[in-house]
Structures are given as C-alpha cells and as structure tokens.
PDB file of C-alpha atoms in Angstrom:
ATOM      1  CA  MET A  13     -26.342  -0.137  29.501  1.00  0.00           C
ATOM      2  CA  THR A  14     -23.955   2.745  28.371  1.00  0.00           C
ATOM      3  CA  LEU A  15     -22.179   1.458  25.206  1.00  0.00           C
ATOM      4  CA  ALA A  16     -17.818   3.103  23.847  1.00  0.00           C
ATOM      5  CA  ILE A  17     -16.859   1.899  20.913  1.00  0.00           C
ATOM      6  CA  ARG A  18     -13.476   2.452  20.063  1.00  0.00           C
ATOM      7  CA  SER A  19     -11.624   1.108  17.252  1.00  0.00           C
ATOM      8  CA  VAL A  20      -9.778  -2.075  17.353  1.00  0.00           C
ATOM      9  CA  ASP A  21      -5.513  -1.261  17.213  1.00  0.00           C
ATOM     10  CA  PRO A  22      -2.401  -3.251  19.041  1.00  0.00           C
ATOM     11  CA  LEU A  23      -3.506  -1.995  22.763  1.00  0.00           C
ATOM     12  CA  ASN A  24      -6.892  -3.600  23.456  1.00  0.00           C
ATOM     13  CA  PHE A  25      -6.470  -6.390  20.399  1.00  0.00           C
ATOM     14  CA  ASN A  26      -6.707  -8.757  23.761  1.00  0.00           C
ATOM     15  CA  ASP A  27     -10.019  -8.030  23.933  1.00  0.00           C
ATOM     16  CA  LEU A  28     -10.692  -8.412  20.185  1.00  0.00           C
ATOM     17  CA  ALA A  29      -9.133 -12.026  20.554  1.00  0.00           C
ATOM     18  CA  ARG A  30     -11.431 -12.324  23.745  1.00  0.00           C
ATOM     19  CA  LEU A  31     -14.447 -12.246  21.490  1.00  0.00           C
ATOM     20  CA  MET A  32     -13.337 -13.933  18.669  1.00  0.00           C
ATOM     21  CA  GLU A  33     -13.018 -17.264  20.526  1.00  0.00           C
ATOM     22  CA  ALA A  34     -15.679 -16.856  23.540  1.00  0.00           C
ATOM     23  CA  ARG A  35     -18.235 -19.769  23.244  1.00  0.00           C
ATOM     24  CA  GLY A  36     -19.754 -19.221  19.866  1.00  0.00           C
ATOM     25  CA  GLY A  37     -17.470 -16.549  18.280  1.00  0.00           C
ATOM     26  CA  PRO A  38     -16.104 -16.525  15.314  1.00  0.00           C
ATOM     27  CA  HIS A  39     -12.402 -18.070  15.927  1.00  0.00           C
ATOM     28  CA  PHE A  40     -12.526 -20.614  12.958  1.00  0.00           C
ATOM     29  CA  CYS A  41     -12.349 -17.335  10.814  1.00  0.00           C
ATOM     30  CA  TRP A  42     -11.688 -14.644  12.876  1.00  0.00           C
ATOM     31  CA  CYS A  43     -13.767 -12.084   9.819  1.00  0.00           C
ATOM     32  CA  MET A  44     -10.921 -13.195   7.826  1.00  0.00           C
ATOM     33  CA  ALA A  45     -13.272 -14.532   5.151  1.00  0.00           C
ATOM     34  CA  TRP A  46     -14.567 -11.919   3.447  1.00  0.00           C
ATOM     35  CA  ARG A  47     -10.935 -10.017   3.067  1.00  0.00           C
ATOM     36  CA  ASP A  48      -8.115 -10.215   0.385  1.00  0.00           C
ATOM     37  CA  LYS A  49      -5.493 -12.859   2.016  1.00  0.00           C
ATOM     38  CA  PRO A  50      -2.610 -15.021   1.316  1.00  0.00           C
ATOM     39  CA  ALA A  51      -4.165 -18.497  -0.727  1.00  0.00           C
ATOM     40  CA  GLU A  52      -2.660 -20.872   2.128  1.00  0.00           C
ATOM     41  CA  VAL A  53      -4.222 -18.729   4.829  1.00  0.00           C
ATOM     42  CA  THR A  54      -7.577 -19.524   2.900  1.00  0.00           C
ATOM     43  CA  ARG A  55      -6.669 -23.398   2.445  1.00  0.00           C
ATOM     44  CA  ALA A  56      -5.500 -23.825   6.205  1.00  0.00           C
ATOM     45  CA  LYS A  57      -8.475 -26.237   7.985  1.00  0.00           C
ATOM     46  CA  GLY A  58      -8.970 -26.582  11.881  1.00  0.00           C
ATOM     47  CA  ALA A  59      -6.057 -25.371  14.478  1.00  0.00           C
ATOM     48  CA  GLU A  60      -3.657 -24.340  12.099  1.00  0.00           C
ATOM     49  CA  GLY A  61      -6.184 -22.057   9.778  1.00  0.00           C
ATOM     50  CA  ARG A  62      -7.451 -20.455  12.701  1.00  0.00           C
ATOM     51  CA  ALA A  63      -3.775 -19.533  13.570  1.00  0.00           C
ATOM     52  CA  LEU A  64      -3.475 -18.288  10.268  1.00  0.00           C
ATOM     53  CA  ARG A  65      -5.822 -16.502  10.092  1.00  0.00           C
ATOM     54  CA  ARG A  66      -5.427 -14.312  13.561  1.00  0.00           C
ATOM     55  CA  ALA A  67      -1.715 -13.602  12.749  1.00  0.00           C
ATOM     56  CA  GLN A  68      -3.550 -12.304   9.398  1.00  0.00           C
ATOM     57  CA  MET A  69      -5.891  -9.789  11.535  1.00  0.00           C
ATOM     58  CA  GLU A  70      -3.060  -9.094  14.052  1.00  0.00           C
ATOM     59  CA  GLY A  71      -0.473  -8.519  11.694  1.00  0.00           C
ATOM     60  CA  ARG A  72      -3.390  -5.772  10.098  1.00  0.00           C
ATOM     61  CA  VAL A  73      -3.973  -4.647  13.503  1.00  0.00           C
ATOM     62  CA  ALA A  74      -0.670  -3.779  13.874  1.00  0.00           C
ATOM     63  CA  ARG A  75       0.199  -1.886  10.771  1.00  0.00           C
ATOM     64  CA  GLY A  76      -1.947   0.436  11.287  1.00  0.00           C
ATOM     65  CA  ASP A  77      -4.927  -0.990   9.399  1.00  0.00           C
ATOM     66  CA  HIS A  78      -8.767  -0.400  10.529  1.00  0.00           C
ATOM     67  CA  VAL A  79      -9.305  -3.384  10.935  1.00  0.00           C
ATOM     68  CA  GLY A  80     -13.012  -2.947  12.599  1.00  0.00           C
ATOM     69  CA  LEU A  81     -14.792  -1.813  15.638  1.00  0.00           C
ATOM     70  CA  LEU A  82     -15.501  -3.221  19.379  1.00  0.00           C
ATOM     71  CA  ALA A  83     -18.601  -1.891  21.727  1.00  0.00           C
ATOM     72  CA  TYR A  84     -17.813  -2.169  25.689  1.00  0.00           C
ATOM     73  CA  ASP A  85     -20.006  -2.251  28.427  1.00  0.00           C
ATOM     74  CA  GLY A  86     -17.744  -0.587  30.820  1.00  0.00           C
ATOM     75  CA  ASP A  87     -14.352  -2.618  30.289  1.00  0.00           C
ATOM     76  CA  THR A  88     -16.250  -6.036  28.926  1.00  0.00           C
ATOM     77  CA  PRO A  89     -16.351  -6.224  25.045  1.00  0.00           C
ATOM     78  CA  VAL A  90     -19.909  -7.326  23.900  1.00  0.00           C
ATOM     79  CA  GLY A  91     -19.260  -6.605  20.219  1.00  0.00           C
ATOM     80  CA  TRP A  92     -16.782  -6.553  17.117  1.00  0.00           C
ATOM     81  CA  CYS A  93     -17.862  -5.162  13.761  1.00  0.00           C
ATOM     82  CA  SER A  94     -15.716  -5.416  10.740  1.00  0.00           C
ATOM     83  CA  THR A  95     -14.850  -3.522   8.960  1.00  0.00           C
ATOM     84  CA  GLY A  96     -12.849  -0.493   6.532  1.00  0.00           C
ATOM     85  CA  PRO A  97     -11.867   0.605   2.871  1.00  0.00           C
ATOM     86  CA  LEU A  98     -14.213  -2.127   0.561  1.00  0.00           C
ATOM     87  CA  ALA A  99     -10.118  -1.762  -0.734  1.00  0.00           C
ATOM     88  CA  GLY A 100      -9.712  -4.294   1.644  1.00  0.00           C
ATOM     89  CA  PHE A 101     -12.739  -6.341   1.166  1.00  0.00           C
ATOM     90  CA  GLY A 102     -12.245  -7.856  -2.645  1.00  0.00           C
ATOM     91  CA  ARG A 103     -14.406 -11.311  -1.861  1.00  0.00           C
ATOM     92  CA  LEU A 104     -17.893  -9.154  -0.391  1.00  0.00           C
ATOM     93  CA  GLY A 105     -19.474  -8.828  -4.072  1.00  0.00           C
ATOM     94  CA  GLY A 106     -21.818  -6.175  -5.837  1.00  0.00           C
ATOM     95  CA  PRO A 107     -21.586  -4.106  -8.107  1.00  0.00           C
ATOM     96  CA  LYS A 108     -18.145  -2.728  -9.401  1.00  0.00           C
ATOM     97  CA  ASP A 109     -19.293   1.268 -10.271  1.00  0.00           C
ATOM     98  CA  ILE A 110     -18.159   2.118  -7.053  1.00  0.00           C
ATOM     99  CA  ASP A 111     -14.546   3.441  -6.015  1.00  0.00           C
ATOM    100  CA  PRO A 112     -13.271   0.937  -3.337  1.00  0.00           C
ATOM    101  CA  ALA A 113     -10.141   3.487  -2.139  1.00  0.00           C
ATOM    102  CA  THR A 114     -13.214   5.763  -1.193  1.00  0.00           C
ATOM    103  CA  THR A 115     -15.859   3.166  -0.126  1.00  0.00           C
ATOM    104  CA  TRP A 116     -16.370   1.956   3.173  1.00  0.00           C
ATOM    105  CA  ALA A 117     -17.451  -2.117   3.526  1.00  0.00           C
ATOM    106  CA  ILE A 118     -19.443  -3.682   6.980  1.00  0.00           C
ATOM    107  CA  SER A 119     -18.655  -7.632   6.196  1.00  0.00           C
ATOM    108  CA  CYS A 120     -19.962  -8.546   9.870  1.00  0.00           C
ATOM    109  CA  PHE A 121     -20.646  -8.589  13.466  1.00  0.00           C
ATOM    110  CA  PHE A 122     -20.627 -10.391  16.509  1.00  0.00           C
ATOM    111  CA  VAL A 123     -22.609 -10.189  19.314  1.00  0.00           C
ATOM    112  CA  PRO A 124     -22.548 -12.755  22.079  1.00  0.00           C
ATOM    113  CA  ARG A 125     -25.696 -14.052  22.554  1.00  0.00           C
ATOM    114  CA  ALA A 126     -26.118 -13.021  26.016  1.00  0.00           C
ATOM    115  CA  ARG A 127     -26.197  -9.509  24.360  1.00  0.00           C
ATOM    116  CA  ARG A 128     -27.817  -9.872  21.569  1.00  0.00           C
ATOM    117  CA  GLY A 129     -31.779  -7.532  20.789  1.00  0.00           C
ATOM    118  CA  GLN A 130     -29.629  -4.857  23.081  1.00  0.00           C
ATOM    119  CA  GLY A 131     -29.639  -2.134  20.147  1.00  0.00           C
ATOM    120  CA  ILE A 132     -24.907  -2.988  19.939  1.00  0.00           C
ATOM    121  CA  ALA A 133     -25.100  -3.986  16.194  1.00  0.00           C
ATOM    122  CA  HIS A 134     -26.656  -1.001  15.398  1.00  0.00           C
ATOM    123  CA  ALA A 135     -25.141   0.953  17.368  1.00  0.00           C
ATOM    124  CA  LEU A 136     -21.856  -0.288  15.792  1.00  0.00           C
ATOM    125  CA  ALA A 137     -22.681  -0.252  12.103  1.00  0.00           C
ATOM    126  CA  ARG A 138     -23.512   3.603  13.567  1.00  0.00           C
ATOM    127  CA  ALA A 139     -19.888   4.084  14.288  1.00  0.00           C
ATOM    128  CA  ALA A 140     -18.751   2.457  11.395  1.00  0.00           C
ATOM    129  CA  ILE A 141     -20.260   5.504   9.513  1.00  0.00           C
ATOM    130  CA  ASP A 142     -19.015   7.759  11.701  1.00  0.00           C
ATOM    131  CA  THR A 143     -15.693   6.619  10.839  1.00  0.00           C
ATOM    132  CA  ALA A 144     -15.531   6.341   7.264  1.00  0.00           C
ATOM    133  CA  ARG A 145     -17.408   9.913   7.279  1.00  0.00           C
ATOM    134  CA  ALA A 146     -13.963  11.383   9.172  1.00  0.00           C
ATOM    135  CA  SER A 147     -11.773   9.226   7.187  1.00  0.00           C
ATOM    136  CA  GLY A 148     -13.144  10.136   4.687  1.00  0.00           C
ATOM    137  CA  ALA A 149     -15.003   7.863   2.671  1.00  0.00           C
ATOM    138  CA  ARG A 150     -17.489   8.730   0.378  1.00  0.00           C
ATOM    139  CA  MET A 151     -19.657   5.998   0.310  1.00  0.00           C
ATOM    140  CA  PHE A 152     -20.837   3.480   2.535  1.00  0.00           C
ATOM    141  CA  GLN A 153     -21.977  -0.523   1.138  1.00  0.00           C
ATOM    142  CA  VAL A 154     -22.861  -2.881   2.814  1.00  0.00           C
ATOM    143  CA  THR A 155     -24.661  -6.879   1.990  1.00  0.00           C
ATOM    144  CA  ALA A 156     -27.526  -7.568   4.210  1.00  0.00           C
ATOM    145  CA  VAL A 157     -29.960 -10.155   4.610  1.00  0.00           C
ATOM    146  CA  ASP A 158     -33.640 -10.635   5.476  1.00  0.00           C
ATOM    147  CA  ALA A 159     -34.382 -11.929   9.482  1.00  0.00           C
ATOM    148  CA  ALA A 160     -35.711 -14.843   7.852  1.00  0.00           C
ATOM    149  CA  SER A 161     -32.583 -15.829   6.223  1.00  0.00           C
ATOM    150  CA  PRO A 162     -31.270 -19.331   6.836  1.00  0.00           C
ATOM    151  CA  SER A 163     -27.326 -17.874   6.786  1.00  0.00           C
ATOM    152  CA  PHE A 164     -25.287 -14.711   6.150  1.00  0.00           C
ATOM    153  CA  ARG A 165     -27.118 -13.236   9.618  1.00  0.00           C
ATOM    154  CA  PHE A 166     -23.489 -11.999  10.794  1.00  0.00           C
ATOM    155  CA  MET A 167     -23.328  -9.357   7.458  1.00  0.00           C
ATOM    156  CA  GLY A 168     -26.439  -7.321   9.167  1.00  0.00           C
ATOM    157  CA  TYR A 169     -30.321  -7.105   8.501  1.00  0.00           C
ATOM    158  CA  ALA A 170     -31.451  -5.024   5.888  1.00  0.00           C
ATOM    159  CA  SER A 171     -33.844  -3.847   8.065  1.00  0.00           C
ATOM    160  CA  MET A 172     -31.154  -2.986   9.938  1.00  0.00           C
ATOM    161  CA  TYR A 173     -29.739  -0.734   7.519  1.00  0.00           C
ATOM    162  CA  ARG A 174     -32.674   0.758   5.698  1.00  0.00           C
ATOM    163  CA  VAL A 175     -33.474   2.817   9.198  1.00  0.00           C
ATOM    164  CA  LEU A 176     -30.017   3.866   8.779  1.00  0.00           C
ATOM    165  CA  GLY A 177     -30.783   5.064   5.293  1.00  0.00           C
ATOM    166  CA  PHE A 178     -29.099   2.474   2.978  1.00  0.00           C
ATOM    167  CA  HIS A 179     -30.977   2.190  -0.048  1.00  0.00           C
ATOM    168  CA  GLU A 180     -30.451  -1.511  -1.878  1.00  0.00           C
ATOM    169  CA  VAL A 181     -28.530  -1.488  -5.224  1.00  0.00           C
ATOM    170  CA  ALA A 182     -28.519  -4.958  -6.675  1.00  0.00           C
ATOM    171  CA  MET A 183     -28.294  -8.516  -4.911  1.00  0.00           C
ATOM    172  CA  ALA A 184     -25.036 -10.595  -4.184  1.00  0.00           C
ATOM    173  CA  GLY A 185     -26.197 -14.545  -5.053  1.00  0.00           C
ATOM    174  CA  THR A 186     -30.235 -14.859  -4.476  1.00  0.00           C
ATOM    175  CA  ARG A 187     -30.385 -13.570  -0.010  1.00  0.00           C
ATOM    176  CA  ARG A 188     -27.416 -10.948   0.245  1.00  0.00           C
ATOM    177  CA  HIS A 189     -29.092  -7.578  -0.700  1.00  0.00           C
ATOM    178  CA  VAL A 190     -25.811  -5.005  -2.049  1.00  0.00           C
ATOM    179  CA  MET A 191     -26.916  -1.501  -0.189  1.00  0.00           C
ATOM    180  CA  ARG A 192     -25.131   1.848  -0.477  1.00  0.00           C
ATOM    181  CA  LEU A 193     -24.881   5.101   1.631  1.00  0.00           C
ATOM    182  CA  ALA A 194     -23.504   8.096   0.241  1.00  0.00           C
ATOM    183  CA  LEU A 195     -21.452  10.086   2.557  1.00  0.00           C
TER     184      LEU A 195
END
C-alpha cells in the first residue's frame, strides 16, 4: 500500500464525510469535541448535534482553516488526523507555557477497523509534523495515551509519538500524556 496524504479542503471534504459517516466513524462528534465552538453546538444531541458539528467542520474548511489530513490508498480515504494550530483546540488541556498561535496539535485519528495496524496513523502524524513546519509552527503538542488505556485511544499512543521524537511535559487528567516536539 502506498499512501498519499492530503490536507482537507473544499474539493475533498466529501472524502472526509465518507470516513466520518462510515460504520465506526466519529460521526457523532465530527472531531469537534476538542475544538472551540458555539455552546449550542456543544449541547446539541443526536442527529441535530451531528448535523451542527458537520456544518461547523465544513464551514472551517470553506474558510480555508487547516482542520486536518486525509490518508488515501489510491482514491480511497483510509485515515483521518484532526490537526492544526493549537489556538483552535481550546479544550485539549496541558500547560499554558507555549504560544498557541505558533504551536500545532493533533486531537484525534480515525482509521477504519479493517485498515488498522498498517501504519496509517503514524504516517498521518509524520505528515502533520511536516505540515506544521511548512506553516511556520515552532512547536507541536499532542495529548496521547498508553496502549492499554481504556479511553482516549483515538488521540494516539504515547509510544508512537516517542518514536517521532516527542517528549512528555505533563499529564492532562490521569490518562493523557501531554507531549511536545520542538520544530
């Protein structure tokens, strides 16, 4: 498998929608859980909440905001990484000793179950780092968990980030390791 990784833009937003809305996809949150958004979007439940969160994501893409990366195997989207400037992820937690305007973050990954274990999340994380560098970021911060964690696994594993050169700087709660990489 040869992966191609592309930033989400108006031309491929429907590929993101296919992943989000597929069986097992994060269609309930549309990867908006950690992003700043209006309170009514946060409070909305069920189909209304899903529609509002999708509209929030689509609006950001239409404005040209960097919301994340898609991994493709040929023309098929096989993975998603929610990434961009930390300033847009007000709820991720961690120390406040860095500039959120020059720091990028990853809030989550989604790889369909049939594609897991193929290195897609690792490739997306590497591409996120490269994209942040090319955008002028000076720091990258993630919130990761141990592989045995019963929750927050969608944020990525601390072991993957260590391989990429990240080091731990704090904890956010009892499970989430705040890790950084100087760019």
